[in-house]
CSV table of C-alpha atoms and ligand atoms in Angstrom, one decimal:
chain,number,residue,atom,x,y,z
A,116,MET,CA,-15.0,-14.4,36.1
A,117,VAL,CA,-18.4,-14.7,34.7
A,118,SER,CA,-20.5,-17.4,36.5
A,119,HIS,CA,-23.7,-19.3,35.4
A,120,ASP,CA,-25.7,-17.1,37.7
A,121,ASP,CA,-24.3,-13.9,36.1
A,122,ILE,CA,-25.3,-15.2,32.7
A,123,ALA,CA,-28.8,-16.1,34.0
A,124,GLN,CA,-29.2,-12.7,35.6
A,125,ALA,CA,-28.0,-10.9,32.5
A,126,ALA,CA,-30.5,-12.9,30.5
A,127,ALA,CA,-33.3,-11.9,32.8
A,128,ILE,CA,-32.4,-8.2,32.5
A,129,LEU,CA,-32.5,-8.5,28.6
A,130,ARG,CA,-36.0,-10.0,28.8
A,131,ALA,CA,-37.1,-7.3,31.0
A,132,GLY,CA,-36.1,-4.8,28.6
A,133,GLY,CA,-32.7,-3.8,30.2
A,134,LEU,CA,-29.3,-3.2,28.9
A,135,VAL,CA,-26.4,-5.6,29.4
A,136,ALA,CA,-22.8,-5.0,28.3
A,137,PHE,CA,-20.9,-8.1,27.4
A,138,PRO,CA,-17.4,-9.1,26.0
A,139,THR,CA,-17.1,-10.4,22.5
A,140,GLU,CA,-13.8,-11.7,20.8
A,141,THR,CA,-13.7,-8.1,19.1
A,142,VAL,CA,-14.9,-5.4,21.6
A,143,TYR,CA,-17.4,-5.2,24.3
A,144,GLY,CA,-21.0,-4.8,23.0
A,145,LEU,CA,-24.1,-3.2,24.7
A,146,GLY,CA,-26.8,-5.6,24.4
A,147,ALA,CA,-30.7,-5.3,24.1
A,148,ASP,CA,-33.5,-7.7,23.2
A,149,ALA,CA,-33.6,-7.5,19.4
A,150,ARG,CA,-37.4,-7.8,19.5
A,151,ASN,CA,-38.1,-5.1,22.1
A,152,PRO,CA,-38.2,-1.6,20.5
A,153,GLU,CA,-38.3,0.4,23.9
A,154,ALA,CA,-35.1,-1.5,25.0
A,155,ILE,CA,-33.3,-0.6,21.7
A,156,HIS,CA,-34.6,2.9,21.9
A,157,ARG,CA,-32.9,3.1,25.5
A,158,LEU,CA,-29.8,1.7,24.0
A,159,PHE,CA,-29.6,4.4,21.3
A,160,ILE,CA,-29.9,7.0,24.1
A,161,ALA,CA,-27.3,5.4,26.3
A,162,LYS,CA,-25.0,5.5,23.4
A,163,GLY,CA,-26.0,8.9,22.2
A,164,ARG,CA,-26.3,7.2,18.8
A,165,PRO,CA,-28.4,8.8,15.9
A,166,ALA,CA,-31.5,6.7,15.3
A,167,ASP,CA,-30.7,6.1,11.7
A,168,HIS,CA,-27.6,4.2,12.4
A,169,PRO,CA,-28.3,0.4,12.0
A,170,VAL,CA,-27.0,-2.1,14.7
A,171,ILE,CA,-25.9,-5.7,14.5
A,172,VAL,CA,-28.2,-8.6,15.4
A,173,HIS,CA,-26.1,-11.2,17.5
A,174,LEU,CA,-27.1,-14.9,17.3
A,175,ALA,CA,-26.0,-18.1,19.2
A,176,HIS,CA,-25.8,-20.2,15.9
A,177,ALA,CA,-25.9,-19.6,12.1
A,178,ASP,CA,-28.9,-21.8,11.7
A,179,ALA,CA,-31.0,-18.9,13.1
A,180,MET,CA,-30.1,-16.6,10.2
A,181,PRO,CA,-33.3,-17.3,8.2
A,182,GLN,CA,-35.3,-16.0,11.1
A,183,TRP,CA,-33.7,-12.5,10.7
A,184,ALA,CA,-32.9,-12.6,6.9
A,185,SER,CA,-35.5,-12.9,4.1
A,186,ARG,CA,-33.0,-14.6,1.8
A,187,VAL,CA,-29.8,-16.3,2.8
A,188,PRO,CA,-27.4,-16.3,-0.4
A,189,ALA,CA,-25.0,-19.3,-1.0
A,190,ALA,CA,-22.0,-17.0,-0.1
A,191,ALA,CA,-23.6,-16.3,3.4
A,192,VAL,CA,-23.7,-20.0,4.1
A,193,THR,CA,-20.1,-20.5,2.8
A,194,LEU,CA,-18.8,-17.5,4.9
A,195,ALA,CA,-20.8,-18.6,8.0
A,196,ALA,CA,-19.4,-22.1,7.7
A,197,ALA,CA,-15.8,-20.8,7.4
A,198,PHE,CA,-15.7,-17.9,10.1
A,199,TRP,CA,-18.6,-18.4,12.6
A,200,PRO,CA,-18.5,-18.2,15.4
A,201,GLY,CA,-16.1,-15.3,14.9
A,202,PRO,CA,-15.3,-11.7,14.1
A,203,LEU,CA,-17.5,-11.4,10.9
A,204,THR,CA,-20.7,-9.7,10.2
A,205,LEU,CA,-23.0,-10.5,7.3
A,206,VAL,CA,-25.4,-8.0,5.8
A,207,LEU,CA,-28.4,-9.7,4.3
A,208,PRO,CA,-31.8,-8.8,3.0
A,209,ARG,CA,-34.0,-8.2,6.1
A,210,ALA,CA,-37.0,-10.4,7.2
A,211,ALA,CA,-40.1,-8.4,7.3
A,212,HIS,CA,-40.3,-8.4,11.1
A,213,VAL,CA,-37.0,-6.8,11.9
A,214,LEU,CA,-37.5,-3.4,13.5
A,215,ASP,CA,-36.7,-0.3,11.6
A,216,LEU,CA,-34.7,0.7,14.6
A,217,ILE,CA,-32.3,-2.3,13.9
A,218,THR,CA,-31.9,-1.7,10.2
A,219,GLY,CA,-31.9,2.1,10.3
A,220,GLU,CA,-34.9,1.9,7.9
A,221,GLN,CA,-32.8,0.1,5.3
A,222,GLU,CA,-33.8,-3.2,3.3
A,223,THR,CA,-30.9,-5.0,5.0
A,224,VAL,CA,-29.9,-6.5,8.4
A,225,ALA,CA,-26.5,-7.1,9.8
A,226,ILE,CA,-25.8,-10.5,11.6
A,227,ARG,CA,-23.0,-11.9,13.6
A,228,VAL,CA,-22.4,-15.1,15.6
A,229,PRO,CA,-19.8,-14.2,18.0
A,230,SER,CA,-17.2,-16.7,19.4
A,231,HIS,CA,-16.4,-15.4,22.9
A,232,LEU,CA,-17.6,-17.9,25.4
A,233,VAL,CA,-19.5,-15.3,27.6
A,234,ALA,CA,-21.3,-13.8,24.5
A,235,HIS,CA,-22.2,-17.3,23.3
A,236,ASP,CA,-23.5,-18.4,26.7
A,237,LEU,CA,-25.5,-15.2,27.1
A,238,LEU,CA,-27.1,-15.8,23.7
A,239,GLU,CA,-27.9,-19.3,24.5
A,240,ALA,CA,-29.5,-18.4,27.9
A,241,PHE,CA,-31.5,-15.6,26.3
A,242,GLY,CA,-32.4,-17.8,23.5
A,243,ASP,CA,-33.1,-15.1,20.7
A,244,GLY,CA,-31.3,-12.4,18.8
A,245,ILE,CA,-29.4,-9.7,20.9
A,246,VAL,CA,-28.6,-6.4,19.2
A,247,ALA,CA,-25.3,-5.1,20.3
A,248,PRO,CA,-23.4,-2.0,19.1
A,249,SER,CA,-20.1,-1.5,20.6
A,250,ALA,CA,-20.5,-0.3,24.3
A,251,ASN,CA,-19.1,3.2,23.9
A,252,ARG,CA,-20.6,6.7,23.3
A,253,PHE,CA,-21.3,7.3,19.6
A,254,GLY,CA,-18.1,8.1,17.6
A,255,ARG,CA,-15.7,7.1,20.2
A,256,LEU,CA,-13.2,4.3,20.8
A,257,SER,CA,-14.8,0.9,21.3
A,258,PRO,CA,-14.1,-0.7,24.7
A,259,THR,CA,-12.1,-3.6,24.9
A,260,ARG,CA,-12.2,-3.9,28.8
A,261,ALA,CA,-15.1,-3.9,31.2
A,262,ASN,CA,-13.7,-0.6,33.0
A,263,HIS,CA,-13.8,1.2,29.6
A,264,VAL,CA,-17.5,0.4,29.4
A,265,ARG,CA,-18.1,1.5,33.0
A,266,ALA,CA,-16.1,4.8,32.6
A,267,GLU,CA,-18.0,5.6,29.3
A,268,LEU,CA,-21.5,4.5,30.0
A,269,GLY,CA,-21.9,4.3,33.8
A,270,ASP,CA,-25.4,4.0,35.1
A,271,ALA,CA,-27.0,3.8,31.7
A,272,VAL,CA,-26.0,0.0,31.8
A,273,ASP,CA,-27.9,-2.3,34.0
A,274,LEU,CA,-25.2,-4.9,34.2
A,275,ILE,CA,-21.6,-5.3,32.9
A,276,LEU,CA,-20.3,-8.9,32.3
A,277,ASP,CA,-16.6,-8.7,32.9
A,278,GLY,CA,-14.8,-11.3,30.6
A,279,GLY,CA,-11.5,-9.6,30.9
A,280,PRO,CA,-9.7,-7.9,27.8
A,281,THR,CA,-11.0,-8.8,24.4
A,282,ASP,CA,-8.9,-10.7,22.0
A,283,VAL,CA,-9.1,-9.2,18.6
A,284,GLY,CA,-9.4,-5.6,19.8
A,285,VAL,CA,-11.0,-4.0,16.7
A,286,GLU,CA,-14.6,-4.5,15.4
A,287,SER,CA,-15.8,-7.3,13.2
A,288,THR,CA,-15.3,-7.4,9.5
A,289,ILE,CA,-18.6,-6.4,7.8
A,290,VAL,CA,-19.4,-8.0,4.3
A,291,ASP,CA,-22.3,-6.8,2.4
A,292,LEU,CA,-24.1,-9.9,0.6
A,293,SER,CA,-27.3,-8.0,-0.2
A,294,GLY,CA,-26.2,-7.0,-3.7
A,295,ASP,CA,-25.1,-8.8,-6.7
A,296,ARG,CA,-21.5,-9.1,-5.4
A,297,PRO,CA,-20.0,-9.5,-2.1
A,298,ALA,CA,-18.7,-6.0,-0.8
A,299,LEU,CA,-16.4,-5.2,2.2
A,300,LEU,CA,-18.1,-2.5,4.2
A,301,ARG,CA,-15.7,-2.5,7.2
A,302,PRO,CA,-12.2,-4.2,7.5
A,303,GLY,CA,-11.8,-6.2,10.8
A,304,GLY,CA,-10.8,-9.3,12.3
A,305,ILE,CA,-11.1,-11.4,9.3
A,306,THR,CA,-8.8,-10.0,6.4
A,307,PRO,CA,-9.9,-9.7,2.8
A,308,ALA,CA,-7.5,-12.4,1.8
A,309,GLN,CA,-9.1,-14.9,4.1
A,310,LEU,CA,-12.4,-13.9,2.7
A,311,ALA,CA,-11.4,-14.2,-0.9
A,312,ALA,CA,-9.8,-17.5,-0.2
A,313,VAL,CA,-13.1,-18.9,0.9
A,314,LEU,CA,-15.3,-17.1,-1.7
A,315,GLY,CA,-13.1,-17.9,-4.5
A,316,ALA,CA,-13.2,-14.2,-5.6
A,317,SER,CA,-12.1,-11.0,-4.2
A,318,LEU,CA,-14.5,-8.4,-2.6
A,319,ASP,CA,-15.7,-5.2,-3.9
A,320,ALA,CA,-15.1,-1.9,-2.2
A,321,PRO,CA,-18.4,-0.3,-0.9
A,322,HIS,CA,-20.1,1.4,-3.8
A,323,ALA,CA,-22.9,4.0,-4.1
A,324,ALA,CA,-25.7,1.4,-3.6
A,325,SER,CA,-24.0,-0.3,-0.6
A,326,PRO,CA,-25.9,-0.2,2.7
A,327,ARG,CA,-24.7,2.6,4.9
A,328,ALA,CA,-22.4,1.8,7.9
A,329,SER,CA,-21.7,4.3,10.6
A,330,GLY,CA,-18.4,2.7,11.3
A,331,THR,CA,-17.4,4.0,7.7
A,332,LEU,CA,-17.8,7.7,8.5
A,333,PRO,CA,-14.6,9.5,7.9
A,334,SER,CA,-14.2,10.4,11.7
A,335,HIS,CA,-15.0,7.5,14.0
A,336,TYR,CA,-13.3,5.5,16.8
A,337,ALA,CA,-11.5,8.5,17.9
A,338,PRO,CA,-9.8,9.6,21.0
A,339,ARG,CA,-10.3,13.1,22.3
A,340,THR,CA,-6.7,14.1,22.0
A,341,PRO,CA,-5.9,15.2,18.4
A,342,LEU,CA,-4.1,12.3,16.6
A,343,ASP,CA,-1.7,12.6,13.7
A,344,LEU,CA,-0.5,9.7,11.5
A,345,ILE,CA,3.1,10.3,10.6
A,346,LYS,CA,5.4,8.5,8.1
A,347,PRO,CA,8.0,6.5,10.0
A,348,ASP,CA,10.7,8.8,8.6
A,349,ASP,CA,9.2,11.9,9.9
A,350,LEU,CA,8.4,10.9,13.4
A,351,GLU,CA,11.3,12.4,15.4
A,352,GLU,CA,11.3,15.6,13.4
A,353,ARG,CA,7.6,16.2,13.9
A,354,ALA,CA,7.8,15.3,17.7
A,355,ASN,CA,10.5,17.8,18.1
A,356,GLN,CA,8.7,20.5,16.2
A,357,ILE,CA,5.7,20.2,18.2
A,358,THR,CA,7.6,20.0,21.6
A,359,ALA,CA,9.7,23.0,20.6
A,360,LYS,CA,6.5,25.0,20.5
A,361,GLY,CA,5.7,24.1,24.1
A,362,SER,CA,3.0,21.3,23.3
A,363,ARG,CA,3.0,18.1,25.2
A,364,VAL,CA,3.2,15.2,22.6
A,365,THR,CA,3.3,11.5,22.9
A,366,VAL,CA,4.4,9.0,20.3
A,367,LEU,CA,3.0,5.7,19.5
A,368,ALA,CA,5.6,3.7,17.4
A,369,ARG,CA,6.7,0.2,16.5
A,370,ARG,CA,10.4,1.0,17.2
A,371,LYS,CA,12.5,2.4,20.0
A,372,ALA,CA,12.8,6.1,20.6
A,373,PRO,CA,16.1,7.4,19.1
A,374,LEU,CA,18.6,8.5,21.7
A,375,VAL,CA,18.6,12.2,20.7
A,376,LEU,CA,14.8,12.6,21.8
A,377,SER,CA,14.3,13.9,25.1
A,378,GLY,CA,11.3,14.8,27.1
A,379,ILE,CA,8.8,13.0,24.6
A,380,ALA,CA,6.7,10.1,26.0
A,381,TRP,CA,7.5,7.4,23.6
A,382,HIS,CA,5.3,4.4,23.6
A,383,ILE,CA,6.3,1.3,21.9
A,384,VAL,CA,3.6,-0.9,20.3
A,385,SER,CA,3.9,-4.3,18.6
A,386,ALA,CA,5.2,-4.8,15.2
A,387,ASP,CA,2.8,-7.7,14.8
A,388,ALA,CA,-0.7,-6.5,13.3
A,389,ALA,CA,-2.8,-8.8,15.4
A,390,THR,CA,-1.1,-7.8,18.7
A,391,TYR,CA,-1.1,-4.1,17.9
A,392,ALA,CA,-4.9,-4.3,17.0
A,393,ARG,CA,-5.5,-6.1,20.5
A,394,VAL,CA,-4.1,-3.2,22.4
A,395,LEU,CA,-4.8,-0.2,20.2
A,396,TYR,CA,-8.0,1.1,21.8
A,397,ALA,CA,-6.9,0.5,25.3
A,398,THR,CA,-3.6,2.4,24.5
A,399,LEU,CA,-5.3,5.4,22.9
A,400,ARG,CA,-7.6,5.5,25.9
A,401,ALA,CA,-4.8,5.5,28.4
A,402,LEU,CA,-3.0,8.3,26.4
A,403,ASP,CA,-6.1,10.3,26.2
A,404,ALA,CA,-6.4,10.1,30.0
A,405,VAL,CA,-3.0,11.6,30.4
A,406,GLY,CA,-4.1,14.9,28.7
A,407,TYR,CA,-1.5,15.3,26.0
A,408,ASP,CA,-2.0,18.0,23.3
A,409,ARG,CA,-1.2,15.5,20.6
A,410,ILE,CA,-0.8,11.9,19.8
A,411,LEU,CA,1.7,11.1,17.0
A,412,VAL,CA,1.2,7.7,15.6
A,413,GLU,CA,3.8,6.1,13.3
A,414,ASP,CA,1.9,5.0,10.2
A,415,VAL,CA,1.7,1.2,9.8
A,416,PRO,CA,2.5,-0.9,6.8
A,417,ASP,CA,0.3,-0.9,3.7
A,418,ASP,CA,-0.6,-4.6,3.5
A,419,ASP,CA,-3.6,-6.7,4.1
A,420,ALA,CA,-2.7,-7.7,7.7
A,421,TRP,CA,-2.7,-4.2,8.8
A,422,LEU,CA,-5.9,-3.2,6.9
A,423,ALA,CA,-8.2,-2.9,9.9
A,424,VAL,CA,-5.7,-1.1,12.0
A,425,ARG,CA,-4.9,1.3,9.3
A,426,ASP,CA,-8.7,1.9,8.8
A,427,ARG,CA,-9.2,2.8,12.4
A,428,LEU,CA,-6.2,5.0,12.5
A,429,ARG,CA,-7.2,6.9,9.6
A,430,ARG,CA,-10.5,7.6,11.2
A,431,ALA,CA,-9.2,8.4,14.5
A,432,ALA,CA,-6.8,11.1,12.8
A,433,TYR,CA,-9.5,12.5,10.6
A,434,ARG,CA,-10.7,16.1,11.8
A,435,GLY,CA,-12.2,17.3,8.5
A,436,GLU,CA,-10.6,20.0,6.4
A,437,GLU,CA,-8.3,22.1,8.7
B,703,TXA,O1,-17.3,-6.5,16.4
B,703,TXA,C1,-18.5,-6.0,16.3
B,703,TXA,O2,-19.0,-5.8,15.2
B,703,TXA,C2,-19.0,-5.2,17.6
B,703,TXA,C3,-19.3,-6.2,18.5
B,703,TXA,C4,-20.1,-5.8,19.9
B,703,TXA,O3,-20.0,-7.3,18.0
B,703,TXA,N1,-20.1,-4.5,17.3
B,703,TXA,C5,-20.0,-3.2,16.6
B,703,TXA,O4,-21.2,-2.6,16.4
B,703,TXA,O5,-19.1,-2.9,16.1
B,703,TXA,P1,-21.5,-1.1,16.1
B,703,TXA,O6,-22.8,-0.9,16.2
B,703,TXA,O7,-20.5,-0.3,16.8
B,703,TXA,O8,-21.1,-1.1,14.6
B,703,TXA,C6,-21.8,-1.8,13.7
B,703,TXA,C7,-21.7,-1.4,12.2
B,703,TXA,C8,-21.9,0.1,12.0
B,703,TXA,O9,-21.0,0.7,11.4
B,703,TXA,C9,-23.3,-0.1,11.3
B,703,TXA,O10,-23.4,1.0,10.4
B,703,TXA,C10,-23.2,-1.4,10.5
B,703,TXA,O11,-22.5,-2.2,11.5
B,703,TXA,N2,-24.4,-1.9,10.2
B,703,TXA,C11,-25.3,-2.5,11.0
B,703,TXA,N3,-26.4,-2.7,10.4
B,703,TXA,C12,-26.1,-2.7,9.0
B,703,TXA,C13,-26.9,-2.9,7.9
B,703,TXA,N4,-28.0,-3.2,7.7
B,703,TXA,N5,-26.2,-2.4,6.7
B,703,TXA,C14,-25.0,-1.8,6.8
B,703,TXA,N6,-24.3,-1.6,7.7
B,703,TXA,C15,-24.8,-2.1,9.0
B,704,MG,MG1,-19.2,1.2,17.3
């Protein structure tokens, strides 16, 4: 799907200050040269992202960490050895040269070594750090397929490398290692239990002194259609109530539609957390495109395996005080 020539062309575009969208194992990223402020400025404009929101520096190998971090704590070495390349981002004290545009003028920098072969080959060919936020407009659903990027960013991207659908489907887990104790800033592809097993201690929740992470805003990762999270037992009743008022509703559930329901588009999603995560954004995008008045999502289990999915659904459902 992606040839050596495509990778070489993508690296050349990045060197020239251009923007390249590429697949990672989590979601598609919109890449720019991490040492080129003009390119990163263009990237923020393409995304419609506020300038004070920091971006992740992607690297081909963990051994480049000290080029971007002023200090690499022992926990970073441990987590990198266990989970890189993979869906984990580490927040570390920044090296002095790291651009304020990357850090959001904070004292930390976020670093990740992705495992997707296309991402890896691009990083190798480029030979240095690539900043890559998810390749969507700010606040919207992250793209998990190349056509999502095309639909959302169009001509603002110089090249899109199409590596097919992404595997994990939700963004990387972000762990802050810049403070006294590791803190989980964003749940993702790696679960807290996996992290705790390797670190030998559980992680803190984000606290007042934690670095800001935009993916932790209450409303984020949202479809355009209003979305409600509904307890499994209340699903049919709510769907019927809304339909009775003349609204077009669709349901996303892990089980079949009851026979008594008529005229409601009922979509079944996997009861396995990893499979659910893989298709979540593509499913919400497809439902968004139909133009329903409301998406009702059956709430998901309250355990560790579902943490990232639950987090994204909560943010997708958040509409402030109504
Ligand atoms: O899976 C991923 O992480 C994807 C792929 C493309 O790698 N990238 C991604 O980037 O999700 P983005 O920009 O959409 O989200 C990055 C998150 C944001 O919540 C941002 O606030 C946080 O990382 N972040 C970046 N630098 C940070 C820093 N220095 N301190 C705290 N949070 C940081
Ligand atoms: Mg994003």
